[in-house]
C-alpha cells in the first residue's frame, strides 16, 4: 500500500531504471520532467523527433538521453516511439509535442501499434488530504459512457496495473449514487454486474480483489455512513480502487478533489501492451513526474 506520491517516487527509485520512449520530444517543459526523473535515477529516456531541436533542449537543460531517434513529423515520431516500445527497446510510451489524436492512432494501429484486444482506459491516482492512502480511479478521461462489457475491461486494466504497482487484493468500489439495484439507473445494474463478474472467477486467481457495488461514495469511504445506513461493507474506509459509472462522474469528482481539496495526482492510460503517458501541456512538473513514476511501476511484469 502506497500512502502518497513521495512513496511512489521512493519505490520506483529502489528498482532498476525504466526506458521511456517519448514521441515528438522537442518540448522543454516535458523534458524538464524527464530530466528530473532521470536525475532521480529511475528513467532512461529515448527521445524521438527532430534531433537538432531535441539536442538543443537537452544541452540547454543538461539532459543526457539514452538515445535520440530521428523522425520527420508527428506521425513518424509516434510510429518510431511506439516501435521502440513494441520491440522491447522501452517499457513506457510518453506523449510529447504531438496532437492527441495522432498519438492515439499510433497506439491503436492494427499492424504496428500496442493493441491487446482490451479497451484503453484512463487511470487517475489521487493523494487526497484526510485519506490514508492513494486512490486509484477509472475511467475519467477516455470512455464517455462505458457499458458493462467495457467496464469489465476497465476493471481488468486497473487491476493489472495496481498489481504491478504492488497493491495486493485491492478493495474496489463500483461507484453509483446508492446501494440499491434499480433497473431505471443503468449504473447500478452495471455495478452489480461487475460484482457478479468477479464472483464468477472470470478474472482468474492472479487478479484477486474485494469488490462491492452498487455503492455510494460516502459508504465507500466512511464507515460511519455505512453503519448509519446499516450496510455491512468489507471495503468502507479502506477503498483502494474506484470504478466510475461514466466519464463525467470521474471527471467531476477528480477535478473537484484537485481544485477544492488540493489533491496531488497523476494519470496514465491502460489497456495497451505497455503503460502510456498521455498528459497535457497544462500539467504541472509535479504531475508529469508523478505520472512518469506511476507508469514505470505499472510497467513491471
Short mmCIF file of C-alpha atoms in Angstrom, two decimals:
data_model
loop_
_atom_site.label_atom_id
_atom_site.label_comp_id
_atom_site.label_asym_id
_atom_site.label_seq_id
_atom_site.Cartn_x
_atom_site.Cartn_y
_atom_site.Cartn_z
CA UNK A 1 0.00 0.00 0.00
CA UNK A 2 1.40 3.35 -1.08
CA UNK A 3 0.28 6.27 1.07
CA UNK A 4 1.38 9.15 -1.16
CA UNK A 5 3.43 10.11 -4.21
CA UNK A 6 6.57 10.53 -2.14
CA UNK A 7 6.35 6.79 -1.51
CA UNK A 8 5.72 6.19 -5.24
CA UNK A 9 8.97 8.00 -6.05
CA UNK A 10 10.82 6.19 -3.27
CA UNK A 11 9.63 2.82 -4.56
CA UNK A 12 10.40 3.44 -8.23
CA UNK A 13 13.90 4.65 -7.31
CA UNK A 14 14.57 1.38 -5.47
CA UNK A 15 14.35 -0.75 -8.62
CA UNK A 16 16.16 -0.90 -11.95
CA UNK A 17 15.58 2.17 -14.18
CA UNK A 18 12.99 2.02 -16.96
CA UNK A 19 13.42 3.17 -20.55
CA UNK A 20 10.78 5.71 -21.57
CA UNK A 21 10.14 6.39 -25.26
CA UNK A 22 8.99 9.99 -25.83
CA UNK A 23 7.17 10.76 -29.09
CA UNK A 24 7.86 14.24 -30.56
CA UNK A 25 10.12 15.11 -27.65
CA UNK A 26 11.08 18.69 -28.58
CA UNK A 27 9.16 20.15 -25.63
CA UNK A 28 11.27 21.88 -22.99
CA UNK A 29 8.71 21.64 -20.16
CA UNK A 30 8.19 17.94 -20.72
CA UNK A 31 11.92 17.26 -20.99
CA UNK A 32 12.44 19.08 -17.69
CA UNK A 33 10.21 16.46 -16.06
CA UNK A 34 12.05 13.67 -17.89
CA UNK A 35 15.35 15.14 -16.66
CA UNK A 36 14.10 15.17 -13.08
CA UNK A 37 13.11 11.51 -13.41
CA UNK A 38 16.49 10.76 -14.99
CA UNK A 39 18.35 12.63 -12.24
CA UNK A 40 16.40 10.64 -9.64
CA UNK A 41 17.68 7.51 -11.33
CA UNK A 42 14.53 5.72 -12.48
CA UNK A 43 14.33 6.73 -16.15
CA UNK A 44 16.50 6.28 -19.22
CA UNK A 45 14.90 8.42 -21.95
CA UNK A 46 14.75 7.60 -25.63
CA UNK A 47 13.70 10.80 -27.38
CA UNK A 48 12.07 10.77 -30.82
CA UNK A 49 11.67 13.65 -33.27
CA UNK A 50 13.87 16.39 -34.73
CA UNK A 51 17.39 15.58 -33.47
CA UNK A 52 18.57 19.18 -33.75
CA UNK A 53 15.66 20.64 -31.78
CA UNK A 54 15.73 17.86 -29.17
CA UNK A 55 19.51 18.01 -28.85
CA UNK A 56 19.40 21.78 -28.34
CA UNK A 57 16.92 21.48 -25.49
CA UNK A 58 18.85 18.61 -23.91
CA UNK A 59 22.06 20.63 -24.00
CA UNK A 60 20.27 23.66 -22.51
CA UNK A 61 18.77 21.77 -19.55
CA UNK A 62 21.56 19.24 -19.05
CA UNK A 63 19.64 16.11 -20.01
CA UNK A 64 21.66 13.15 -21.30
CA UNK A 65 19.25 10.83 -23.17
CA UNK A 66 19.92 7.17 -23.78
CA UNK A 67 19.27 7.84 -27.47
CA UNK A 68 17.73 10.36 -29.87
CA UNK A 69 15.84 8.77 -32.77
CA UNK A 70 15.23 10.93 -35.84
CA UNK A 71 11.67 11.27 -37.14
CA UNK A 72 10.12 13.66 -39.63
CA UNK A 73 6.73 14.97 -38.49
CA UNK A 74 4.23 13.90 -35.83
CA UNK A 75 3.05 10.62 -37.34
CA UNK A 76 6.57 9.31 -37.91
CA UNK A 77 7.61 10.39 -34.42
CA UNK A 78 4.72 8.47 -32.86
CA UNK A 79 5.32 5.42 -35.05
CA UNK A 80 9.03 5.37 -34.16
CA UNK A 81 8.36 5.84 -30.44
CA UNK A 82 5.71 3.10 -30.48
CA UNK A 83 8.07 0.78 -32.37
CA UNK A 84 10.73 1.23 -29.67
CA UNK A 85 8.21 0.06 -27.06
CA UNK A 86 6.73 -2.73 -29.17
CA UNK A 87 10.15 -4.20 -29.97
CA UNK A 88 11.35 -4.10 -26.36
CA UNK A 89 13.62 -1.08 -26.52
CA UNK A 90 11.46 0.77 -23.98
CA UNK A 91 8.90 -0.12 -21.34
CA UNK A 92 6.81 3.08 -21.28
CA UNK A 93 5.44 5.33 -24.03
CA UNK A 94 5.13 9.08 -23.40
CA UNK A 95 3.43 11.83 -25.40
CA UNK A 96 5.47 14.86 -26.34
CA UNK A 97 4.57 17.78 -28.59
CA UNK A 98 2.08 15.86 -30.71
CA UNK A 99 -1.65 16.01 -31.33
CA UNK A 100 -3.52 13.56 -29.10
CA UNK A 101 -5.49 12.04 -32.00
CA UNK A 102 -2.24 11.31 -33.89
CA UNK A 103 -0.74 9.80 -30.74
CA UNK A 104 -3.74 7.56 -30.08
CA UNK A 105 -3.91 6.43 -33.72
CA UNK A 106 -0.32 5.27 -33.47
CA UNK A 107 -1.06 3.28 -30.31
CA UNK A 108 -4.18 1.70 -31.82
CA UNK A 109 -2.65 0.90 -35.22
CA UNK A 110 -3.75 -2.67 -36.00
CA UNK A 111 -0.43 -3.72 -37.52
CA UNK A 112 2.20 -1.65 -35.74
CA UNK A 113 0.55 -0.37 -32.56
CA UNK A 114 0.29 -1.54 -28.96
CA UNK A 115 -3.13 -3.24 -29.03
CA UNK A 116 -4.04 -6.00 -26.58
CA UNK A 117 -7.70 -6.50 -27.56
CA UNK A 118 -8.81 -4.72 -24.39
CA UNK A 119 -10.32 -1.26 -24.21
CA UNK A 120 -7.98 1.63 -23.48
CA UNK A 121 -8.85 3.40 -20.23
CA UNK A 122 -7.50 6.22 -18.11
CA UNK A 123 -6.31 5.57 -14.55
CA UNK A 124 -6.13 8.65 -12.36
CA UNK A 125 -4.46 8.31 -8.97
CA UNK A 126 -5.19 10.78 -6.19
CA UNK A 127 -3.45 11.66 -2.95
CA UNK A 128 -6.38 13.11 -1.01
CA UNK A 129 -5.86 15.06 2.22
CA UNK A 130 -7.60 13.23 5.03
CA UNK A 131 -7.35 9.80 3.39
CA UNK A 132 -4.61 7.42 4.45
CA UNK A 133 -3.56 6.01 1.08
CA UNK A 134 -3.62 6.63 -2.66
CA UNK A 135 -6.92 6.10 -4.50
CA UNK A 136 -6.82 4.56 -8.00
CA UNK A 137 -9.74 5.63 -10.20
CA UNK A 138 -11.04 4.78 -13.68
CA UNK A 139 -12.27 5.86 -16.16
CA UNK A 140 -12.22 9.65 -16.08
CA UNK A 141 -10.71 10.56 -19.42
CA UNK A 142 -11.31 8.21 -22.36
CA UNK A 143 -14.58 6.23 -22.30
CA UNK A 144 -17.58 8.54 -22.06
CA UNK A 145 -20.38 6.10 -21.19
CA UNK A 146 -18.97 2.57 -20.96
CA UNK A 147 -21.35 -0.37 -20.93
CA UNK A 148 -20.91 -3.39 -18.67
CA UNK A 149 -18.60 -5.26 -21.05
CA UNK A 150 -16.41 -2.17 -21.37
CA UNK A 151 -16.40 -1.70 -17.60
CA UNK A 152 -15.09 -5.26 -17.28
CA UNK A 153 -12.08 -4.21 -19.39
CA UNK A 154 -11.69 -1.03 -17.32
CA UNK A 155 -11.67 -3.12 -14.14
CA UNK A 156 -9.20 -5.65 -15.56
CA UNK A 157 -6.90 -2.87 -16.79
CA UNK A 158 -6.71 -1.20 -13.39
CA UNK A 159 -6.28 -4.49 -11.52
CA UNK A 160 -3.35 -5.43 -13.78
CA UNK A 161 -1.76 -2.01 -13.25
CA UNK A 162 -2.23 -1.89 -9.49
CA UNK A 163 -0.88 -5.43 -9.15
CA UNK A 164 2.30 -4.32 -10.94
CA UNK A 165 2.45 -1.26 -8.69
CA UNK A 166 2.31 -3.60 -5.69
CA UNK A 167 -1.27 -3.44 -4.48
CA UNK A 168 -2.44 -6.91 -3.41
CA UNK A 169 -6.12 -7.92 -3.22
CA UNK A 170 -7.40 -4.32 -3.54
CA UNK A 171 -10.77 -3.15 -2.28
CA UNK A 172 -12.87 -1.92 -5.21
CA UNK A 173 -15.95 0.33 -5.18
CA UNK A 174 -18.21 0.14 -8.24
CA UNK A 175 -19.47 3.65 -7.62
CA UNK A 176 -23.06 4.81 -8.10
CA UNK A 177 -25.49 7.14 -6.31
CA UNK A 178 -26.88 4.49 -3.94
CA UNK A 179 -26.66 0.86 -2.88
CA UNK A 180 -29.85 -0.44 -4.49
CA UNK A 181 -30.03 -2.04 -7.91
CA UNK A 182 -32.56 -0.02 -9.88
CA UNK A 183 -33.35 -1.09 -13.48
CA UNK A 184 -34.01 2.57 -14.28
CA UNK A 185 -30.45 3.52 -13.26
CA UNK A 186 -28.11 1.63 -15.56
CA UNK A 187 -25.02 2.32 -13.45
CA UNK A 188 -26.48 0.33 -10.56
CA UNK A 189 -27.18 -2.61 -12.86
CA UNK A 190 -23.63 -2.42 -14.25
CA UNK A 191 -22.13 -2.23 -10.76
CA UNK A 192 -23.95 -5.39 -9.73
CA UNK A 193 -22.77 -6.97 -12.99
CA UNK A 194 -19.14 -6.19 -12.12
CA UNK A 195 -19.58 -7.84 -8.74
CA UNK A 196 -21.02 -10.93 -10.44
CA UNK A 197 -18.16 -10.88 -12.97
CA UNK A 198 -15.55 -11.01 -10.20
CA UNK A 199 -17.52 -13.65 -8.24
CA UNK A 200 -17.66 -15.85 -11.34
CA UNK A 201 -13.89 -16.21 -11.30
CA UNK A 202 -13.57 -14.79 -14.81
CA UNK A 203 -10.54 -12.71 -13.79
CA UNK A 204 -8.71 -15.83 -12.62
CA UNK A 205 -6.67 -16.34 -9.44
CA UNK A 206 -3.96 -13.84 -10.41
CA UNK A 207 -6.19 -10.76 -10.10
CA UNK A 208 -7.96 -11.07 -6.75
CA UNK A 209 -9.99 -8.18 -5.41
CA UNK A 210 -12.79 -7.40 -2.99
CA UNK A 211 -15.45 -5.54 -4.94
CA UNK A 212 -18.74 -4.02 -3.81
CA UNK A 213 -21.43 -2.36 -5.86
CA UNK A 214 -23.60 -0.59 -6.36
CA UNK A 215 -22.11 1.59 -3.63
CA UNK A 216 -22.31 5.31 -2.96
CA UNK A 217 -19.23 7.44 -2.32
CA UNK A 218 -19.98 8.04 1.38
CA UNK A 219 -20.33 4.34 2.13
CA UNK A 220 -17.16 3.50 0.20
CA UNK A 221 -15.06 5.95 2.21
CA UNK A 222 -16.81 6.50 5.55
CA UNK A 223 -17.51 3.60 7.96
CA UNK A 224 -19.91 5.84 9.90
CA UNK A 225 -22.03 6.30 6.77
CA UNK A 226 -22.06 2.55 6.19
CA UNK A 227 -23.09 1.92 9.79
CA UNK A 228 -25.79 4.60 9.65
CA UNK A 229 -27.22 3.00 6.50
CA UNK A 230 -26.90 -0.45 8.11
CA UNK A 231 -24.68 -1.66 5.27
CA UNK A 232 -22.24 -4.43 6.10
CA UNK A 233 -19.35 -3.36 3.91
CA UNK A 234 -15.93 -5.02 3.72
CA UNK A 235 -14.38 -2.06 1.93
CA UNK A 236 -15.77 1.02 3.69
CA UNK A 237 -13.00 3.35 4.81
CA UNK A 238 -10.40 1.18 3.07
CA UNK A 239 -11.32 1.59 -0.61
CA UNK A 240 -8.31 1.39 -2.95
CA UNK A 241 -9.97 1.49 -6.39
CA UNK A 242 -13.00 3.38 -7.68
CA UNK A 243 -14.74 2.36 -10.90
CA UNK A 244 -16.80 5.32 -12.08
CA UNK A 245 -20.27 4.93 -13.62
CA UNK A 246 -19.21 7.19 -16.52
CA UNK A 247 -16.52 9.65 -17.57
CA UNK A 248 -18.48 12.69 -16.42
CA UNK A 249 -18.70 11.42 -12.84
CA UNK A 250 -14.98 10.64 -12.83
CA UNK A 251 -14.02 13.95 -14.37
CA UNK A 252 -16.15 16.00 -11.98
CA UNK A 253 -15.00 14.11 -8.90
CA UNK A 254 -11.35 14.27 -9.89
CA UNK A 255 -11.35 17.97 -10.70
CA UNK A 256 -13.24 18.81 -7.52
CA UNK A 257 -10.62 16.93 -5.49
CA UNK A 258 -7.78 18.67 -7.34
CA UNK A 259 -9.13 22.23 -7.20
CA UNK A 260 -11.00 22.31 -3.89
CA UNK A 261 -9.06 19.73 -1.85
CA UNK A 262 -5.65 20.43 -3.42
CA UNK A 263 -5.07 16.75 -4.20
CA UNK A 264 -1.81 15.67 -5.71
CA UNK A 265 -2.47 13.38 -8.65
CA UNK A 266 -1.14 11.56 -11.70
CA UNK A 267 -2.65 9.73 -14.64
CA UNK A 268 -1.72 7.07 -17.19
CA UNK A 269 -3.51 5.19 -19.96
CA UNK A 270 -4.03 1.45 -19.52
CA UNK A 271 -5.11 -1.38 -21.83
CA UNK A 272 -2.18 -1.20 -24.25
CA UNK A 273 0.70 -3.68 -24.15
CA UNK A 274 2.65 -1.17 -22.04
CA UNK A 275 1.70 1.82 -19.87
CA UNK A 276 1.08 5.02 -21.83
CA UNK A 277 1.54 8.57 -20.57
CA UNK A 278 -0.91 10.90 -22.31
CA UNK A 279 -0.57 14.07 -20.27
CA UNK A 280 -1.35 17.66 -21.09
CA UNK A 281 0.80 20.74 -21.61
CA UNK A 282 -1.20 22.27 -18.75
CA UNK A 283 0.06 19.60 -16.33
CA UNK A 284 2.46 20.87 -13.68
CA UNK A 285 6.02 19.48 -13.48
CA UNK A 286 4.90 17.53 -10.39
CA UNK A 287 2.02 15.87 -12.27
CA UNK A 288 4.34 14.96 -15.13
CA UNK A 289 6.92 13.48 -12.75
CA UNK A 290 4.31 11.55 -10.75
CA UNK A 291 2.81 10.18 -13.96
CA UNK A 292 6.21 9.00 -15.22
CA UNK A 293 6.89 7.28 -11.89
CA UNK A 294 3.45 5.66 -11.86
CA UNK A 295 3.83 4.39 -15.44
CA UNK A 296 7.22 2.90 -14.63
CA UNK A 297 5.81 0.97 -11.66
CA UNK A 298 2.86 -0.19 -13.76
CA UNK A 299 5.31 -1.44 -16.40
CA UNK A 300 6.76 -4.04 -14.04
CA UNK A 301 5.89 -7.59 -15.10
#
